[in-house]
């Protein structure tokens, strides 16, 4: 336990990251897709002399600016704060690898935000050609932020052979571009772009829903139909891209999915499949709602419906993130660092020298700690990344049918980490010396909801 | 001496000096924007409360307010790179102190979102001719919270001797906010004083643009100049207090550091220059205000740069006295990435400059050409025509 562990009851640190991430994605991908939507729509309106469209678009631009600035930027910083708290070791690895990647992303970001503000504040105040140009620069820079962050995100699942072969040697920087353009980089970029476009359409429906459909039925119908078209590319292409993506995921991770499909209905691995199924179902519902409720009945399409569609999009994003997260287990950085911050190559060292021996953290400010205290530190350091005591993946429930023997048993299995251990697929090896295992058992015994008999 | 978490085994991807340079430059920009938002909300909020409907004070308060959402954008976006570089250079200390106050640290995000949104809402209210100081109070409180948490985190990272006790007390979630560091409060007041001062300087500048009434511009220029002169001088005092609050070992270390001495002289000189320029902007002739106000802001920003350097020296000397040498790192650089970054950075600045220039030119032409008469009516006709279809 190199860093102190951030112990969030019930939710877990990972849960905090997940919540912020899903909320952020919905807005950030809109910032990318909407960035293209606005100038393209504006150009169309100008060409066709549609002042009424321009008015709607101006309102949309305002909404866009406030949403992406006040909620998008802050939630992006929020993810970063959260990963630094929940997993400082992994954050540090990412930052040491990609600090200039982030710095480059940041350059695009400054351009993007400056252009977003300029686009809104100069509406009707400058020459329209220039205004459009600002819109396109916005679109390009926001897409480029995706181009960069996608490299870092996909790296976490598939760092790729080249990077892994030098990882730990001190020469990681020499293979920066291999790590960046890692195996899942391109499929993932295409998928994210398609989703970004469809989110642009969905968020535009929010603005469109507020047009008075009885006063301006024609306008409302046209804007809705045109916005709905933005969902088509994703609808058609994402399934294929998803297969492409899976083909690039290492065999071992993919097994998680196969296992889920063949043993549906029980156990852990179905979580990946279950999440994937939720994504498929919610996406289909979105398409149906957009077509039947928005396009076909545009006049009475109201904010309530628009928000329902948005909530479905939130669910789909959440489920997809969940699947991706599960797919990566037991690693936070594929084949390099486990979710709890232990590097794969450090396992032997921790086993011979002890896990807590290298930690400067104590749970109590006393010189002598009991076994339970030490066990609590073991739990925080090695299990807390995925389990809470009583909430998310809570130990009180997972252990409720286990007595001391059977707790010793699972601790032993996690420590031995044999090739045929069923836990290998999603839990990291438990590291440390024998007395540390005893301490962990002593602590775990205190957790079950009702004492096991 | 004191224990820090072990350093990341991946070497630094560029030399320490480059990170330090980037850190100090971007942090100067962040602290400039922070001062503008702190002071801007304070002054504009107070004026909004006292200003009567239609008065110059009210108009001045609104014209300051309307710039603040954009300032906020830059507070955040110039906050990102220094945090990035600080994590690279000081991660062992900084991740640790952040976790120790974890709940408050993540709380920054919640508060930040709220006040950013309220800023936009306040602008809406101002545009509707309504008072917004009620929101102003909430925004101010939120800013205080964030600034305080930052001050606490940036000082807690320098106190490895206290980490154990805080971790044990905070129960892992980070619920105990450590107090009792004698350097936190002066650092905090230092930023607040500088905030009002630098915002005053910025007011003198905006008094030269925009389409406010002349009396309003006068308020912005005079009061801005007075606030700048007064509070920049106060910031000097707060700076002495910050220095005095350091422990003897740090003070001694600082005086052996030539960089610190240069930065002190530069800072003191720039403070005096900006106080003089501010007074000239306030009381001198209005016709020369453009020069004096630009000078005030320029000196103010440079002074911010100088004290950012001082802060940096205080941090390094303090950490060194506890066994953490920031220069002691292996470096394995990949220059292709670094150069790509630097090249893009310059290209981005040029692009932004070009666009802002083009906007200013086009806006001027549009203003000269005035609006098309009857545009509103024309639009209504268009609307009806389409809806008839
Ligand atoms: C309204 C929002 C904010 C306010 C009022 C604010 C205020 C401050 C203040 C007062 C300090 C100086 C603390 C001291 O030295 O005593 C500071 C430093 C800093 N802020 Fe902000 N901040 C804000 C937002 C942000 C955000 C969103 C980020 C990052 C994404 C950020 C990054 C930093 C960093 C990295 C430092 C110091 C770095 C260093 O010392 O190396 N700030 N901020």
mmCIF file of N, CA and C in Angstrom, chain A residues 252-312:
data_model
loop_
_atom_site.group_PDB
_atom_site.id
_atom_site.type_symbol
_atom_site.label_atom_id
_atom_site.label_comp_id
_atom_site.label_asym_id
_atom_site.label_seq_id
_atom_site.Cartn_x
_atom_site.Cartn_y
_atom_site.Cartn_z
ATOM 1 N N UNK A 252 -7.750 -13.671 -23.591
ATOM 2 C CA UNK A 252 -8.112 -13.958 -22.202
ATOM 3 C C UNK A 252 -9.281 -13.101 -21.739
ATOM 4 N N UNK A 253 -9.300 -11.841 -22.155
ATOM 5 C CA UNK A 253 -10.403 -10.992 -21.741
ATOM 6 C C UNK A 253 -11.686 -11.390 -22.445
ATOM 7 N N UNK A 254 -11.508 -11.806 -23.700
ATOM 8 C CA UNK A 254 -12.701 -12.140 -24.467
ATOM 9 C C UNK A 254 -13.409 -13.344 -23.859
ATOM 10 N N UNK A 255 -12.615 -14.227 -23.270
ATOM 11 C CA UNK A 255 -13.221 -15.390 -22.614
ATOM 12 C C UNK A 255 -14.310 -14.981 -21.641
ATOM 13 N N UNK A 256 -14.093 -13.845 -20.982
ATOM 14 C CA UNK A 256 -15.090 -13.368 -20.036
ATOM 15 C C UNK A 256 -16.451 -13.295 -20.695
ATOM 16 N N UNK A 257 -16.424 -12.840 -21.923
ATOM 17 C CA UNK A 257 -17.665 -12.635 -22.638
ATOM 18 C C UNK A 257 -18.262 -13.969 -23.064
ATOM 19 N N UNK A 258 -17.420 -14.829 -23.639
ATOM 20 C CA UNK A 258 -17.906 -16.149 -24.074
ATOM 21 C C UNK A 258 -18.529 -16.881 -22.905
ATOM 22 N N UNK A 259 -17.759 -16.857 -21.788
ATOM 23 C CA UNK A 259 -18.241 -17.533 -20.609
ATOM 24 C C UNK A 259 -19.614 -17.042 -20.220
ATOM 25 N N UNK A 260 -19.767 -15.736 -20.304
ATOM 26 C CA UNK A 260 -21.043 -15.155 -19.947
ATOM 27 C C UNK A 260 -22.136 -15.658 -20.863
ATOM 28 N N UNK A 261 -21.832 -15.694 -22.149
ATOM 29 C CA UNK A 261 -22.870 -16.075 -23.095
ATOM 30 C C UNK A 261 -23.263 -17.538 -22.899
ATOM 31 N N UNK A 262 -22.278 -18.380 -22.604
ATOM 32 C CA UNK A 262 -22.644 -19.787 -22.498
ATOM 33 C C UNK A 262 -23.248 -20.131 -21.147
ATOM 34 N N UNK A 263 -22.946 -19.344 -20.123
ATOM 35 C CA UNK A 263 -23.485 -19.709 -18.809
ATOM 36 C C UNK A 263 -24.462 -18.657 -18.309
ATOM 37 N N UNK A 264 -25.184 -18.088 -19.240
ATOM 38 C CA UNK A 264 -26.009 -16.942 -18.889
ATOM 39 C C UNK A 264 -26.912 -17.252 -17.691
ATOM 40 N N UNK A 265 -27.110 -16.274 -16.860
ATOM 41 C CA UNK A 265 -28.050 -16.476 -15.767
ATOM 42 C C UNK A 265 -27.394 -16.761 -14.441
ATOM 43 N N UNK A 266 -26.097 -16.992 -14.409
ATOM 44 C CA UNK A 266 -25.507 -17.227 -13.104
ATOM 45 C C UNK A 266 -24.102 -16.667 -13.033
ATOM 46 N N UNK A 267 -23.744 -16.264 -11.855
ATOM 47 C CA UNK A 267 -22.353 -15.901 -11.600
ATOM 48 C C UNK A 267 -21.949 -14.539 -12.120
ATOM 49 N N UNK A 268 -20.661 -14.349 -12.099
ATOM 50 C CA UNK A 268 -20.099 -13.039 -12.306
ATOM 51 C C UNK A 268 -19.957 -12.634 -13.750
ATOM 52 N N UNK A 269 -19.537 -13.608 -14.560
ATOM 53 C CA UNK A 269 -19.118 -13.209 -15.903
ATOM 54 C C UNK A 269 -20.260 -12.769 -16.727
ATOM 55 N N UNK A 270 -21.425 -13.227 -16.324
ATOM 56 C CA UNK A 270 -22.591 -12.785 -17.064
ATOM 57 C C UNK A 270 -22.707 -11.278 -16.966
ATOM 58 N N UNK A 271 -22.002 -10.670 -15.995
ATOM 59 C CA UNK A 271 -22.122 -9.217 -15.879
ATOM 60 C C UNK A 271 -21.724 -8.515 -17.167
ATOM 61 N N UNK A 272 -20.657 -9.011 -17.796
ATOM 62 C CA UNK A 272 -20.247 -8.390 -19.051
ATOM 63 C C UNK A 272 -21.357 -8.531 -20.075
ATOM 64 N N UNK A 273 -21.845 -9.765 -20.186
ATOM 65 C CA UNK A 273 -22.876 -10.025 -21.178
ATOM 66 C C UNK A 273 -24.149 -9.269 -20.847
ATOM 67 N N UNK A 274 -24.465 -9.289 -19.551
ATOM 68 C CA UNK A 274 -25.689 -8.615 -19.156
ATOM 69 C C UNK A 274 -25.608 -7.136 -19.529
ATOM 70 N N UNK A 275 -24.478 -6.531 -19.219
ATOM 71 C CA UNK A 275 -24.324 -5.124 -19.552
ATOM 72 C C UNK A 275 -24.423 -4.919 -21.049
ATOM 73 N N UNK A 276 -23.778 -5.807 -21.816
ATOM 74 C CA UNK A 276 -23.824 -5.660 -23.264
ATOM 75 C C UNK A 276 -25.264 -5.774 -23.755
ATOM 76 N N UNK A 277 -26.010 -6.698 -23.151
ATOM 77 C CA UNK A 277 -27.405 -6.846 -23.566
ATOM 78 C C UNK A 277 -28.219 -5.589 -23.243
ATOM 79 N N UNK A 278 -27.941 -5.019 -22.073
ATOM 80 C CA UNK A 278 -28.660 -3.783 -21.721
ATOM 81 C C UNK A 278 -28.359 -2.707 -22.755
ATOM 82 N N UNK A 279 -27.093 -2.620 -23.152
ATOM 83 C CA UNK A 279 -26.744 -1.625 -24.156
ATOM 84 C C UNK A 279 -27.556 -1.840 -25.426
ATOM 85 N N UNK A 280 -27.600 -3.085 -25.871
ATOM 86 C CA UNK A 280 -28.316 -3.364 -27.119
ATOM 87 C C UNK A 280 -29.795 -3.016 -26.974
ATOM 88 N N UNK A 281 -30.371 -3.418 -25.846
ATOM 89 C CA UNK A 281 -31.805 -3.181 -25.697
ATOM 90 C C UNK A 281 -32.138 -1.702 -25.561
ATOM 91 N N UNK A 282 -31.365 -1.003 -24.751
ATOM 92 C CA UNK A 282 -31.673 0.423 -24.611
ATOM 93 C C UNK A 282 -31.446 1.150 -25.933
ATOM 94 N N UNK A 283 -30.411 0.767 -26.670
ATOM 95 C CA UNK A 283 -30.173 1.444 -27.950
ATOM 96 C C UNK A 283 -31.347 1.221 -28.888
ATOM 97 N N UNK A 284 -31.842 -0.011 -28.926
ATOM 98 C CA UNK A 284 -32.982 -0.295 -29.802
ATOM 99 C C UNK A 284 -34.191 0.540 -29.375
ATOM 100 N N UNK A 285 -34.394 0.657 -28.065
ATOM 101 C CA UNK A 285 -35.521 1.451 -27.587
ATOM 102 C C UNK A 285 -35.360 2.909 -27.987
ATOM 103 N N UNK A 286 -34.128 3.396 -27.897
ATOM 104 C CA UNK A 286 -33.895 4.793 -28.276
ATOM 105 C C UNK A 286 -34.302 5.007 -29.728
ATOM 106 N N UNK A 287 -33.819 4.108 -30.593
ATOM 107 C CA UNK A 287 -34.132 4.254 -32.018
ATOM 108 C C UNK A 287 -35.651 4.250 -32.226
ATOM 109 N N UNK A 288 -36.320 3.314 -31.544
ATOM 110 C CA UNK A 288 -37.773 3.218 -31.712
ATOM 111 C C UNK A 288 -38.450 4.498 -31.237
ATOM 112 N N UNK A 289 -38.034 4.987 -30.075
ATOM 113 C CA UNK A 289 -38.662 6.206 -29.546
ATOM 114 C C UNK A 289 -38.422 7.392 -30.471
ATOM 115 N N UNK A 290 -37.188 7.497 -30.934
ATOM 116 C CA UNK A 290 -36.886 8.639 -31.792
ATOM 117 C C UNK A 290 -37.763 8.587 -33.028
ATOM 118 N N UNK A 291 -37.914 7.378 -33.592
ATOM 119 C CA UNK A 291 -38.703 7.308 -34.810
ATOM 120 C C UNK A 291 -40.197 7.526 -34.538
ATOM 121 N N UNK A 292 -40.735 6.754 -33.606
ATOM 122 C CA UNK A 292 -42.197 6.794 -33.442
ATOM 123 C C UNK A 292 -42.689 8.005 -32.664
ATOM 124 N N UNK A 293 -41.933 8.399 -31.647
ATOM 125 C CA UNK A 293 -42.435 9.491 -30.812
ATOM 126 C C UNK A 293 -41.971 10.853 -31.326
ATOM 127 N N UNK A 294 -40.703 10.929 -31.732
ATOM 128 C CA UNK A 294 -40.206 12.241 -32.132
ATOM 129 C C UNK A 294 -40.522 12.535 -33.593
ATOM 130 N N UNK A 295 -40.075 11.665 -34.484
ATOM 131 C CA UNK A 295 -40.209 11.984 -35.907
ATOM 132 C C UNK A 295 -41.677 11.918 -36.347
ATOM 133 N N UNK A 296 -42.372 10.857 -35.962
ATOM 134 C CA UNK A 296 -43.735 10.689 -36.439
ATOM 135 C C UNK A 296 -44.727 11.616 -35.744
ATOM 136 N N UNK A 297 -44.455 11.972 -34.515
ATOM 137 C CA UNK A 297 -45.400 12.827 -33.784
ATOM 138 C C UNK A 297 -44.731 14.101 -33.309
ATOM 139 N N UNK A 298 -44.011 14.732 -34.220
ATOM 140 C CA UNK A 298 -43.151 15.828 -33.799
ATOM 141 C C UNK A 298 -43.924 16.932 -33.098
ATOM 142 N N UNK A 299 -45.168 17.177 -33.533
ATOM 143 C CA UNK A 299 -45.884 18.320 -33.005
ATOM 144 C C UNK A 299 -45.998 18.245 -31.477
ATOM 145 N N UNK A 300 -46.297 17.071 -30.958
ATOM 146 C CA UNK A 300 -46.501 16.977 -29.508
ATOM 147 C C UNK A 300 -45.288 16.398 -28.785
ATOM 148 N N UNK A 301 -44.168 16.315 -29.487
ATOM 149 C CA UNK A 301 -42.948 15.810 -28.829
ATOM 150 C C UNK A 301 -42.484 16.852 -27.807
ATOM 151 N N UNK A 302 -42.472 16.471 -26.527
ATOM 152 C CA UNK A 302 -42.163 17.486 -25.514
ATOM 153 C C UNK A 302 -40.890 17.156 -24.735
ATOM 154 N N UNK A 303 -40.577 18.040 -23.818
ATOM 155 C CA UNK A 303 -39.335 17.913 -23.065
ATOM 156 C C UNK A 303 -39.285 16.598 -22.279
ATOM 157 N N UNK A 304 -40.442 16.190 -21.776
ATOM 158 C CA UNK A 304 -40.484 14.937 -21.018
ATOM 159 C C UNK A 304 -39.968 13.768 -21.842
ATOM 160 N N UNK A 305 -40.456 13.683 -23.094
ATOM 161 C CA UNK A 305 -39.986 12.608 -23.978
ATOM 162 C C UNK A 305 -38.494 12.745 -24.269
ATOM 163 N N UNK A 306 -38.088 13.974 -24.528
ATOM 164 C CA UNK A 306 -36.676 14.178 -24.848
ATOM 165 C C UNK A 306 -35.808 13.710 -23.688
ATOM 166 N N UNK A 307 -36.256 14.025 -22.482
ATOM 167 C CA UNK A 307 -35.458 13.625 -21.322
ATOM 168 C C UNK A 307 -35.486 12.109 -21.135
ATOM 169 N N UNK A 308 -36.629 11.500 -21.451
ATOM 170 C CA UNK A 308 -36.662 10.031 -21.353
ATOM 171 C C UNK A 308 -35.640 9.416 -22.294
ATOM 172 N N UNK A 309 -35.559 9.954 -23.505
ATOM 173 C CA UNK A 309 -34.582 9.427 -24.461
ATOM 174 C C UNK A 309 -33.166 9.617 -23.929
ATOM 175 N N UNK A 310 -32.964 10.773 -23.334
ATOM 176 C CA UNK A 310 -31.654 11.068 -22.775
ATOM 177 C C UNK A 310 -31.306 10.097 -21.650
ATOM 178 N N UNK A 311 -32.303 9.784 -20.827
ATOM 179 C CA UNK A 311 -32.039 8.862 -19.720
ATOM 180 C C UNK A 311 -31.698 7.474 -20.254
ATOM 181 N N UNK A 312 -32.371 7.098 -21.339
ATOM 182 C CA UNK A 312 -32.025 5.815 -21.952
ATOM 183 C C UNK A 312 -30.584 5.841 -22.454
#
